[in-house]
Amino acid sequence: MRKKWQVQQPVTSLRKWQHSKYPSSITQPSPLVCRSYLDMAAACAVSAQETNADFLIQKTFTDGTKRYTISAQSGQDANANDIPTDLTCPGYKEIYSQFSSLLEMVVLSVATTLDATNFTIKDGYGQVVSSRKLMTDAVRLDHFHAYETPSQRRLMTAFSGTDTNSSADINFTFDLHEDNGMFIVFPTPAFYQVSDNGFNHKFESVLPSGINGLETGFFIQTHDGQLVEPILKPDYVTLMVGTEFNQWMLSSHHLPTVTHAMRMPKIDMMPTQ
């Protein structure tokens, strides 16, 4: 289990963040915790859907893909006891707390990196505030999403470098958009084939079809209008800037938001090794 990770040198990282057409990726400090959480959350979403649990938010998209969402407040003020999962998902709270803390570490590492540059932020009173304080004090929400393909019980949890000319050529599960909030942080998604023997569910970890099994269905629109399907590497956390950062913050540097969309990958999946 890794305890440390590295980001790029502060000045280089800030410069690339300003001008890059891609989101930023950071090596996970603890990939085992991340994968354990995705495994647990996927099983929890399936169980909650079958028992119609109140905490599960359900949505069906126009292409037939179903989404199951577990939502909770995160950050230093989070209280795992607020997540009503005990009856349906024993053990979920414990692994969720570990995972939430992991993402908190990633966010604060980015803030520390920004503070080591000439990047500055002013609050509503015109006072300079550190990036670390801003992100520490901010209200945060965790949204776990499980996506189920319309034809078979296969799940993608969460959210190839091939350029595509136009979004009109792709039938997205949900269309190009920008997320609210200041920052959006998520791990590389995991995929499962779910089988039911009448008593319990079996989850088989699988890879989607595509280039080297790295197709995740995640697309971004670059600032010059190109549509790109970036490679989301295993054991990485991806960070994107949301719309409210530039709306709410007066900063010395403009950090561009990421316009993105999702299309469920092909369902002819391959088992992992």
PDB file of C-alpha atoms in Angstrom:
ATOM      1  CA  MET A   1       0.000   0.000   0.000  1.00  0.00           C
ATOM      2  CA  ARG A   2       1.480   3.345  -1.016  1.00  0.00           C
ATOM      3  CA  LYS A   3       1.786   6.047   1.610  1.00  0.00           C
ATOM      4  CA  LYS A   4       3.187   8.855  -0.521  1.00  0.00           C
ATOM      5  CA  TRP A   5       2.679  10.234  -3.993  1.00  0.00           C
ATOM      6  CA  GLN A   6       4.128  13.002  -6.092  1.00  0.00           C
ATOM      7  CA  VAL A   7       2.688  15.850  -8.114  1.00  0.00           C
ATOM      8  CA  GLN A   8       4.587  17.916 -10.643  1.00  0.00           C
ATOM      9  CA  GLN A   9       6.877  20.743  -9.566  1.00  0.00           C
ATOM     10  CA  PRO A  10       4.639  23.617  -8.397  1.00  0.00           C
ATOM     11  CA  VAL A  11       5.447  26.230 -11.052  1.00  0.00           C
ATOM     12  CA  THR A  12       5.326  23.673 -13.863  1.00  0.00           C
ATOM     13  CA  SER A  13       2.094  22.222 -12.507  1.00  0.00           C
ATOM     14  CA  LEU A  14       0.387  25.627 -12.377  1.00  0.00           C
ATOM     15  CA  ARG A  15       1.537  26.546 -15.882  1.00  0.00           C
ATOM     16  CA  LYS A  16       0.325  23.250 -17.318  1.00  0.00           C
ATOM     17  CA  TRP A  17      -2.970  23.520 -15.438  1.00  0.00           C
ATOM     18  CA  GLN A  18      -3.616  26.922 -17.006  1.00  0.00           C
ATOM     19  CA  HIS A  19      -2.920  25.848 -20.574  1.00  0.00           C
ATOM     20  CA  SER A  20      -3.590  22.103 -20.699  1.00  0.00           C
ATOM     21  CA  LYS A  21      -6.632  20.760 -22.536  1.00  0.00           C
ATOM     22  CA  TYR A  22      -6.804  17.782 -20.157  1.00  0.00           C
ATOM     23  CA  PRO A  23      -7.809  17.344 -16.498  1.00  0.00           C
ATOM     24  CA  SER A  24      -5.006  16.798 -13.997  1.00  0.00           C
ATOM     25  CA  SER A  25      -4.091  13.288 -12.814  1.00  0.00           C
ATOM     26  CA  ILE A  26      -2.450  12.433  -9.495  1.00  0.00           C
ATOM     27  CA  THR A  27      -1.168   9.041  -8.377  1.00  0.00           C
ATOM     28  CA  GLN A  28      -3.347   7.620  -5.620  1.00  0.00           C
ATOM     29  CA  PRO A  29      -1.695   7.482  -2.191  1.00  0.00           C
ATOM     30  CA  SER A  30      -3.524   4.214  -1.447  1.00  0.00           C
ATOM     31  CA  PRO A  31      -4.941   2.341  -4.457  1.00  0.00           C
ATOM     32  CA  LEU A  32      -5.995  -0.611  -2.288  1.00  0.00           C
ATOM     33  CA  VAL A  33      -8.321   1.600  -0.241  1.00  0.00           C
ATOM     34  CA  CYS A  34      -9.752   3.079  -3.415  1.00  0.00           C
ATOM     35  CA  ARG A  35     -10.442  -0.291  -5.025  1.00  0.00           C
ATOM     36  CA  SER A  36     -11.895  -1.697  -1.797  1.00  0.00           C
ATOM     37  CA  TYR A  37     -14.297   1.227  -1.673  1.00  0.00           C
ATOM     38  CA  LEU A  38     -15.376   0.822  -5.308  1.00  0.00           C
ATOM     39  CA  ASP A  39     -15.989  -2.897  -4.717  1.00  0.00           C
ATOM     40  CA  MET A  40     -18.016  -2.188  -1.589  1.00  0.00           C
ATOM     41  CA  ALA A  41     -19.981   0.691  -3.117  1.00  0.00           C
ATOM     42  CA  ALA A  42     -20.873  -1.298  -6.242  1.00  0.00           C
ATOM     43  CA  ALA A  43     -22.267  -4.126  -4.112  1.00  0.00           C
ATOM     44  CA  CYS A  44     -24.092  -1.603  -1.929  1.00  0.00           C
ATOM     45  CA  ALA A  45     -25.706   0.077  -4.944  1.00  0.00           C
ATOM     46  CA  VAL A  46     -26.986  -3.259  -6.281  1.00  0.00           C
ATOM     47  CA  SER A  47     -28.401  -4.293  -2.898  1.00  0.00           C
ATOM     48  CA  ALA A  48     -29.969  -0.877  -2.324  1.00  0.00           C
ATOM     49  CA  GLN A  49     -31.603  -0.932  -5.756  1.00  0.00           C
ATOM     50  CA  GLU A  50     -33.177  -4.323  -5.156  1.00  0.00           C
ATOM     51  CA  THR A  51     -34.514  -3.314  -1.718  1.00  0.00           C
ATOM     52  CA  ASN A  52     -35.540   0.163  -2.920  1.00  0.00           C
ATOM     53  CA  ALA A  53     -33.472   1.781  -0.159  1.00  0.00           C
ATOM     54  CA  ASP A  54     -34.314   5.424   0.514  1.00  0.00           C
ATOM     55  CA  PHE A  55     -30.694   6.598   0.364  1.00  0.00           C
ATOM     56  CA  LEU A  56     -30.188   5.449  -3.244  1.00  0.00           C
ATOM     57  CA  ILE A  57     -30.899   8.025  -5.969  1.00  0.00           C
ATOM     58  CA  GLN A  58     -31.920   6.405  -9.257  1.00  0.00           C
ATOM     59  CA  LYS A  59     -31.985   7.811 -12.795  1.00  0.00           C
ATOM     60  CA  THR A  60     -32.485   6.303 -16.257  1.00  0.00           C
ATOM     61  CA  PHE A  61     -30.869   8.016 -19.254  1.00  0.00           C
ATOM     62  CA  THR A  62     -32.256   8.183 -22.785  1.00  0.00           C
ATOM     63  CA  ASP A  63     -29.953   5.383 -24.003  1.00  0.00           C
ATOM     64  CA  GLY A  64     -31.369   3.063 -21.324  1.00  0.00           C
ATOM     65  CA  THR A  65     -28.358   3.274 -19.006  1.00  0.00           C
ATOM     66  CA  LYS A  66     -29.369   3.299 -15.343  1.00  0.00           C
ATOM     67  CA  ARG A  67     -27.494   5.259 -12.704  1.00  0.00           C
ATOM     68  CA  TYR A  68     -27.555   4.532  -8.965  1.00  0.00           C
ATOM     69  CA  THR A  69     -26.089   7.218  -6.697  1.00  0.00           C
ATOM     70  CA  ILE A  70     -25.014   7.181  -3.049  1.00  0.00           C
ATOM     71  CA  SER A  71     -24.503  10.732  -1.811  1.00  0.00           C
ATOM     72  CA  ALA A  72     -22.891  12.006   1.382  1.00  0.00           C
ATOM     73  CA  GLN A  73     -21.265  15.138   2.737  1.00  0.00           C
ATOM     74  CA  SER A  74     -17.492  14.793   2.888  1.00  0.00           C
ATOM     75  CA  GLY A  75     -14.519  16.673   4.246  1.00  0.00           C
ATOM     76  CA  GLN A  76     -13.459  17.442   7.780  1.00  0.00           C
ATOM     77  CA  ASP A  77     -17.024  18.095   8.948  1.00  0.00           C
ATOM     78  CA  ALA A  78     -18.381  14.866   7.478  1.00  0.00           C
ATOM     79  CA  ASN A  79     -20.150  12.383   9.710  1.00  0.00           C
ATOM     80  CA  ALA A  80     -20.256   8.815   8.424  1.00  0.00           C
ATOM     81  CA  ASN A  81     -23.197   8.145  10.746  1.00  0.00           C
ATOM     82  CA  ASP A  82     -25.305  10.368   8.486  1.00  0.00           C
ATOM     83  CA  ILE A  83     -25.155   7.693   5.779  1.00  0.00           C
ATOM     84  CA  PRO A  84     -28.150   5.362   6.363  1.00  0.00           C
ATOM     85  CA  THR A  85     -26.540   2.237   4.911  1.00  0.00           C
ATOM     86  CA  ASP A  86     -26.204  -0.077   7.927  1.00  0.00           C
ATOM     87  CA  LEU A  87     -29.077  -2.458   7.192  1.00  0.00           C
ATOM     88  CA  THR A  88     -28.498  -2.730   3.451  1.00  0.00           C
ATOM     89  CA  CYS A  89     -24.716  -2.406   3.300  1.00  0.00           C
ATOM     90  CA  PRO A  90     -22.935  -3.570   6.481  1.00  0.00           C
ATOM     91  CA  GLY A  91     -19.376  -2.275   6.624  1.00  0.00           C
ATOM     92  CA  TYR A  92     -19.912   0.453   4.033  1.00  0.00           C
ATOM     93  CA  LYS A  93     -19.399   3.376   6.418  1.00  0.00           C
ATOM     94  CA  GLU A  94     -15.967   2.244   7.535  1.00  0.00           C
ATOM     95  CA  ILE A  95     -14.480   1.833   4.066  1.00  0.00           C
ATOM     96  CA  TYR A  96     -16.234   4.998   2.878  1.00  0.00           C
ATOM     97  CA  SER A  97     -14.598   7.006   5.668  1.00  0.00           C
ATOM     98  CA  GLN A  98     -11.162   5.711   4.633  1.00  0.00           C
ATOM     99  CA  PHE A  99     -11.828   6.511   0.987  1.00  0.00           C
ATOM    100  CA  SER A 100     -13.175   9.989   1.742  1.00  0.00           C
ATOM    101  CA  SER A 101     -10.056  10.740   3.786  1.00  0.00           C
ATOM    102  CA  LEU A 102      -7.906   9.594   0.862  1.00  0.00           C
ATOM    103  CA  LEU A 103      -9.595  12.049  -1.505  1.00  0.00           C
ATOM    104  CA  GLU A 104      -9.247  14.740   1.137  1.00  0.00           C
ATOM    105  CA  MET A 105      -5.486  14.147   1.144  1.00  0.00           C
ATOM    106  CA  VAL A 106      -5.379  14.438  -2.648  1.00  0.00           C
ATOM    107  CA  VAL A 107      -7.261  17.743  -2.636  1.00  0.00           C
ATOM    108  CA  LEU A 108      -5.065  19.203   0.095  1.00  0.00           C
ATOM    109  CA  SER A 109      -1.919  18.108  -1.756  1.00  0.00           C
ATOM    110  CA  VAL A 110      -3.098  20.092  -4.774  1.00  0.00           C
ATOM    111  CA  ALA A 111      -3.802  23.099  -2.547  1.00  0.00           C
ATOM    112  CA  THR A 112      -0.322  22.864  -1.036  1.00  0.00           C
ATOM    113  CA  THR A 113       1.156  22.722  -4.535  1.00  0.00           C
ATOM    114  CA  LEU A 114      -0.712  25.886  -5.545  1.00  0.00           C
ATOM    115  CA  ASP A 115       0.420  27.664  -2.376  1.00  0.00           C
ATOM    116  CA  ALA A 116       4.030  26.960  -3.348  1.00  0.00           C
ATOM    117  CA  THR A 117       3.598  29.034  -6.542  1.00  0.00           C
ATOM    118  CA  ASN A 118       2.678  32.674  -7.122  1.00  0.00           C
ATOM    119  CA  PHE A 119      -0.978  31.653  -7.355  1.00  0.00           C
ATOM    120  CA  THR A 120      -3.204  33.740  -5.043  1.00  0.00           C
ATOM    121  CA  ILE A 121      -6.896  33.811  -4.163  1.00  0.00           C
ATOM    122  CA  LYS A 122      -8.931  36.570  -2.533  1.00  0.00           C
ATOM    123  CA  ASP A 123     -12.059  35.963  -0.469  1.00  0.00           C
ATOM    124  CA  GLY A 124     -15.300  37.962  -0.553  1.00  0.00           C
ATOM    125  CA  TYR A 125     -13.710  40.664   1.601  1.00  0.00           C
ATOM    126  CA  GLY A 126     -10.746  41.109  -0.725  1.00  0.00           C
ATOM    127  CA  GLN A 127      -8.353  39.382   1.657  1.00  0.00           C
ATOM    128  CA  VAL A 128      -5.782  36.937   0.307  1.00  0.00           C
ATOM    129  CA  VAL A 129      -6.474  33.396   1.526  1.00  0.00           C
ATOM    130  CA  SER A 130      -4.328  30.311   1.010  1.00  0.00           C
ATOM    131  CA  SER A 131      -5.544  27.570  -1.306  1.00  0.00           C
ATOM    132  CA  ARG A 132      -5.172  25.066   1.531  1.00  0.00           C
ATOM    133  CA  LYS A 133      -7.438  27.087   3.832  1.00  0.00           C
ATOM    134  CA  LEU A 134      -9.974  27.564   1.047  1.00  0.00           C
ATOM    135  CA  MET A 135     -10.186  23.845   0.325  1.00  0.00           C
ATOM    136  CA  THR A 136     -10.115  22.887   4.001  1.00  0.00           C
ATOM    137  CA  ASP A 137     -13.043  25.166   4.842  1.00  0.00           C
ATOM    138  CA  ALA A 138     -15.105  24.369   1.740  1.00  0.00           C
ATOM    139  CA  VAL A 139     -18.282  22.282   1.910  1.00  0.00           C
ATOM    140  CA  ARG A 140     -17.850  19.053  -0.054  1.00  0.00           C
ATOM    141  CA  LEU A 141     -20.097  16.290  -1.315  1.00  0.00           C
ATOM    142  CA  ASP A 142     -19.231  12.739  -2.346  1.00  0.00           C
ATOM    143  CA  HIS A 143     -21.327  11.173  -5.087  1.00  0.00           C
ATOM    144  CA  PHE A 144     -20.736   7.507  -5.861  1.00  0.00           C
ATOM    145  CA  HIS A 145     -22.294   6.578  -9.214  1.00  0.00           C
ATOM    146  CA  ALA A 146     -22.891   3.047 -10.480  1.00  0.00           C
ATOM    147  CA  TYR A 147     -23.944   2.845 -14.130  1.00  0.00           C
ATOM    148  CA  GLU A 148     -25.752  -0.236 -15.431  1.00  0.00           C
ATOM    149  CA  THR A 149     -25.933  -1.047 -19.137  1.00  0.00           C
ATOM    150  CA  PRO A 150     -29.460  -1.483 -20.500  1.00  0.00           C
ATOM    151  CA  SER A 151     -28.969  -4.970 -21.976  1.00  0.00           C
ATOM    152  CA  GLN A 152     -27.021  -6.892 -19.323  1.00  0.00           C
ATOM    153  CA  ARG A 153     -26.137  -6.559 -15.655  1.00  0.00           C
ATOM    154  CA  ARG A 154     -22.765  -4.909 -15.990  1.00  0.00           C
ATOM    155  CA  LEU A 155     -21.720  -1.991 -13.824  1.00  0.00           C
ATOM    156  CA  MET A 156     -19.334   0.889 -14.268  1.00  0.00           C
ATOM    157  CA  THR A 157     -18.458   2.602 -11.026  1.00  0.00           C
ATOM    158  CA  ALA A 158     -17.617   6.330 -10.756  1.00  0.00           C
ATOM    159  CA  PHE A 159     -16.861   8.054 -14.014  1.00  0.00           C
ATOM    160  CA  SER A 160      -6.936   5.340 -25.345  1.00  0.00           C
ATOM    161  CA  GLY A 161      -6.276   8.871 -26.206  1.00  0.00           C
ATOM    162  CA  THR A 162      -8.333   8.939 -29.412  1.00  0.00           C
ATOM    163  CA  ASP A 163      -9.471  12.276 -30.833  1.00  0.00           C
ATOM    164  CA  THR A 164     -13.017  12.502 -32.199  1.00  0.00           C
ATOM    165  CA  ASN A 165     -14.048  15.318 -34.491  1.00  0.00           C
ATOM    166  CA  SER A 166     -17.577  16.063 -33.354  1.00  0.00           C
ATOM    167  CA  SER A 167     -19.919  15.313 -30.471  1.00  0.00           C
ATOM    168  CA  ALA A 168     -22.671  14.893 -33.079  1.00  0.00           C
ATOM    169  CA  ASP A 169     -21.024  11.595 -34.081  1.00  0.00           C
ATOM    170  CA  ILE A 170     -21.401  10.114 -30.591  1.00  0.00           C
ATOM    171  CA  ASN A 171     -24.551   9.075 -28.754  1.00  0.00           C
ATOM    172  CA  PHE A 172     -23.611  10.092 -25.239  1.00  0.00           C
ATOM    173  CA  THR A 173     -25.223   8.641 -22.148  1.00  0.00           C
ATOM    174  CA  PHE A 174     -25.190  12.199 -20.852  1.00  0.00           C
ATOM    175  CA  ASP A 175     -24.149  15.152 -22.957  1.00  0.00           C
ATOM    176  CA  LEU A 176     -21.296  17.622 -22.731  1.00  0.00           C
ATOM    177  CA  HIS A 177     -21.514  19.818 -19.646  1.00  0.00           C
ATOM    178  CA  GLU A 178     -19.481  21.478 -16.906  1.00  0.00           C
ATOM    179  CA  ASP A 179     -19.932  20.535 -13.258  1.00  0.00           C
ATOM    180  CA  ASN A 180     -20.802  22.946 -10.478  1.00  0.00           C
ATOM    181  CA  GLY A 181     -18.499  23.312  -7.507  1.00  0.00           C
ATOM    182  CA  MET A 182     -14.902  24.477  -7.371  1.00  0.00           C
ATOM    183  CA  PHE A 183     -13.168  21.145  -7.989  1.00  0.00           C
ATOM    184  CA  ILE A 184     -14.294  17.649  -8.983  1.00  0.00           C
ATOM    185  CA  VAL A 185     -12.076  14.744  -7.908  1.00  0.00           C
ATOM    186  CA  PHE A 186     -12.644  11.107  -8.868  1.00  0.00           C
ATOM    187  CA  PRO A 187     -10.714   7.830  -9.184  1.00  0.00           C
ATOM    188  CA  THR A 188     -10.429   5.876 -12.400  1.00  0.00           C
ATOM    189  CA  PRO A 189     -13.678   3.888 -12.727  1.00  0.00           C
ATOM    190  CA  ALA A 190     -13.982   0.157 -12.185  1.00  0.00           C
ATOM    191  CA  PHE A 191     -16.150  -2.299 -14.134  1.00  0.00           C
ATOM    192  CA  TYR A 192     -18.044  -5.372 -12.948  1.00  0.00           C
ATOM    193  CA  GLN A 193     -20.173  -8.142 -14.363  1.00  0.00           C
ATOM    194  CA  VAL A 194     -22.900  -8.996 -11.868  1.00  0.00           C
ATOM    195  CA  SER A 195     -24.485 -12.449 -11.650  1.00  0.00           C
ATOM    196  CA  ASP A 196     -27.210 -13.688  -9.323  1.00  0.00           C
ATOM    197  CA  ASN A 197     -27.580 -17.304  -8.178  1.00  0.00           C
ATOM    198  CA  GLY A 198     -30.848 -16.621  -6.387  1.00  0.00           C
ATOM    199  CA  PHE A 199     -29.228 -16.171  -2.981  1.00  0.00           C
ATOM    200  CA  ASN A 200     -26.526 -13.555  -3.470  1.00  0.00           C
ATOM    201  CA  HIS A 201     -24.676 -11.579  -6.111  1.00  0.00           C
ATOM    202  CA  LYS A 202     -21.303 -12.361  -7.579  1.00  0.00           C
ATOM    203  CA  PHE A 203     -19.187  -9.451  -8.817  1.00  0.00           C
ATOM    204  CA  GLU A 204     -16.572 -10.232 -11.450  1.00  0.00           C
ATOM    205  CA  SER A 205     -14.079  -7.461 -12.156  1.00  0.00           C
ATOM    206  CA  VAL A 206     -13.839  -6.931 -15.923  1.00  0.00           C
ATOM    207  CA  LEU A 207     -12.160  -4.642 -18.439  1.00  0.00           C
ATOM    208  CA  PRO A 208     -14.140  -2.755 -21.093  1.00  0.00           C
ATOM    209  CA  SER A 209     -13.369  -3.377 -24.733  1.00  0.00           C
ATOM    210  CA  GLY A 210     -11.273  -0.801 -26.533  1.00  0.00           C
ATOM    211  CA  ILE A 211      -7.643   0.180 -26.748  1.00  0.00           C
ATOM    212  CA  ASN A 212      -5.761  -1.959 -24.216  1.00  0.00           C
ATOM    213  CA  GLY A 213      -8.968  -2.277 -22.209  1.00  0.00           C
ATOM    214  CA  LEU A 214      -8.635   1.361 -21.129  1.00  0.00           C
ATOM    215  CA  GLU A 215     -11.867   2.722 -22.591  1.00  0.00           C
ATOM    216  CA  THR A 216     -13.832   4.314 -19.751  1.00  0.00           C
ATOM    217  CA  GLY A 217     -16.496   6.223 -21.666  1.00  0.00           C
ATOM    218  CA  PHE A 218     -15.189   9.562 -20.374  1.00  0.00           C
ATOM    219  CA  PHE A 219     -14.904  12.337 -22.976  1.00  0.00           C
ATOM    220  CA  ILE A 220     -13.749  15.927 -22.721  1.00  0.00           C
ATOM    221  CA  GLN A 221     -14.066  18.842 -25.100  1.00  0.00           C
ATOM    222  CA  THR A 222     -10.826  20.773 -25.424  1.00  0.00           C
ATOM    223  CA  HIS A 223     -10.652  24.549 -25.525  1.00  0.00           C
ATOM    224  CA  ASP A 224     -10.194  24.445 -29.309  1.00  0.00           C
ATOM    225  CA  GLY A 225     -13.395  22.399 -29.720  1.00  0.00           C
ATOM    226  CA  GLN A 226     -11.897  18.929 -30.195  1.00  0.00           C
ATOM    227  CA  LEU A 227     -13.526  15.940 -28.543  1.00  0.00           C
ATOM    228  CA  VAL A 228     -11.016  13.669 -26.802  1.00  0.00           C
ATOM    229  CA  GLU A 229     -11.316  10.385 -24.899  1.00  0.00           C
ATOM    230  CA  PRO A 230      -8.404  10.617 -22.441  1.00  0.00           C
ATOM    231  CA  ILE A 231      -6.738   7.583 -20.920  1.00  0.00           C
ATOM    232  CA  LEU A 232      -7.603   7.336 -17.234  1.00  0.00           C
ATOM    233  CA  LYS A 233      -4.814   5.216 -15.810  1.00  0.00           C
ATOM    234  CA  PRO A 234      -5.418   2.715 -12.994  1.00  0.00           C
ATOM    235  CA  ASP A 235      -4.350   3.895  -9.534  1.00  0.00           C
ATOM    236  CA  TYR A 236      -4.833   7.541 -10.481  1.00  0.00           C
ATOM    237  CA  VAL A 237      -7.175  10.224  -9.206  1.00  0.00           C
ATOM    238  CA  THR A 238      -8.390  12.821 -11.718  1.00  0.00           C
ATOM    239  CA  LEU A 239      -9.044  16.434 -10.712  1.00  0.00           C
ATOM    240  CA  MET A 240     -11.098  18.904 -12.761  1.00  0.00           C
ATOM    241  CA  VAL A 241     -11.944  22.556 -12.176  1.00  0.00           C
ATOM    242  CA  GLY A 242     -15.668  23.302 -11.798  1.00  0.00           C
ATOM    243  CA  THR A 243     -17.635  26.356 -12.882  1.00  0.00           C
ATOM    244  CA  GLU A 244     -17.911  27.914  -9.444  1.00  0.00           C
ATOM    245  CA  PHE A 245     -14.180  28.354  -8.933  1.00  0.00           C
ATOM    246  CA  ASN A 246     -13.956  31.158 -11.481  1.00  0.00           C
ATOM    247  CA  GLN A 247     -17.428  32.462 -10.571  1.00  0.00           C
ATOM    248  CA  TRP A 248     -16.784  32.772  -6.848  1.00  0.00           C
ATOM    249  CA  MET A 249     -13.036  33.253  -6.554  1.00  0.00           C
ATOM    250  CA  LEU A 250     -10.880  36.225  -7.522  1.00  0.00           C
ATOM    251  CA  SER A 251      -7.621  34.502  -8.402  1.00  0.00           C
ATOM    252  CA  SER A 252      -4.343  35.597  -9.927  1.00  0.00           C
ATOM    253  CA  HIS A 253      -4.537  32.886 -12.594  1.00  0.00           C
ATOM    254  CA  HIS A 254      -7.502  31.597 -14.575  1.00  0.00           C
ATOM    255  CA  LEU A 255      -7.979  27.842 -14.135  1.00  0.00           C
ATOM    256  CA  PRO A 256     -10.104  26.539 -17.031  1.00  0.00           C
ATOM    257  CA  THR A 257     -13.145  24.374 -16.384  1.00  0.00           C
ATOM    258  CA  VAL A 258     -13.458  20.987 -18.084  1.00  0.00           C
ATOM    259  CA  THR A 259     -16.379  20.339 -20.432  1.00  0.00           C
ATOM    260  CA  HIS A 260     -17.050  16.602 -20.386  1.00  0.00           C
ATOM    261  CA  ALA A 261     -19.533  13.868 -21.241  1.00  0.00           C
ATOM    262  CA  MET A 262     -19.971  10.124 -20.737  1.00  0.00           C
ATOM    263  CA  ARG A 263     -20.915   7.227 -22.981  1.00  0.00           C
ATOM    264  CA  MET A 264     -21.227   3.748 -21.541  1.00  0.00           C
ATOM    265  CA  PRO A 265     -18.435   1.596 -23.001  1.00  0.00           C
ATOM    266  CA  LYS A 266     -19.178  -1.419 -25.163  1.00  0.00           C
ATOM    267  CA  ILE A 267     -20.571  -4.335 -23.182  1.00  0.00           C
ATOM    268  CA  ASP A 268     -18.354  -7.057 -24.694  1.00  0.00           C
ATOM    269  CA  MET A 269     -16.047  -6.932 -21.697  1.00  0.00           C
ATOM    270  CA  MET A 270     -13.024  -9.053 -20.832  1.00  0.00           C
ATOM    271  CA  PRO A 271     -12.213 -10.477 -17.381  1.00  0.00           C
ATOM    272  CA  THR A 272      -9.265  -8.886 -15.606  1.00  0.00           C
ATOM    273  CA  GLN A 273      -6.131 -10.935 -15.040  1.00  0.00           C
TER     274      GLN A 273
END
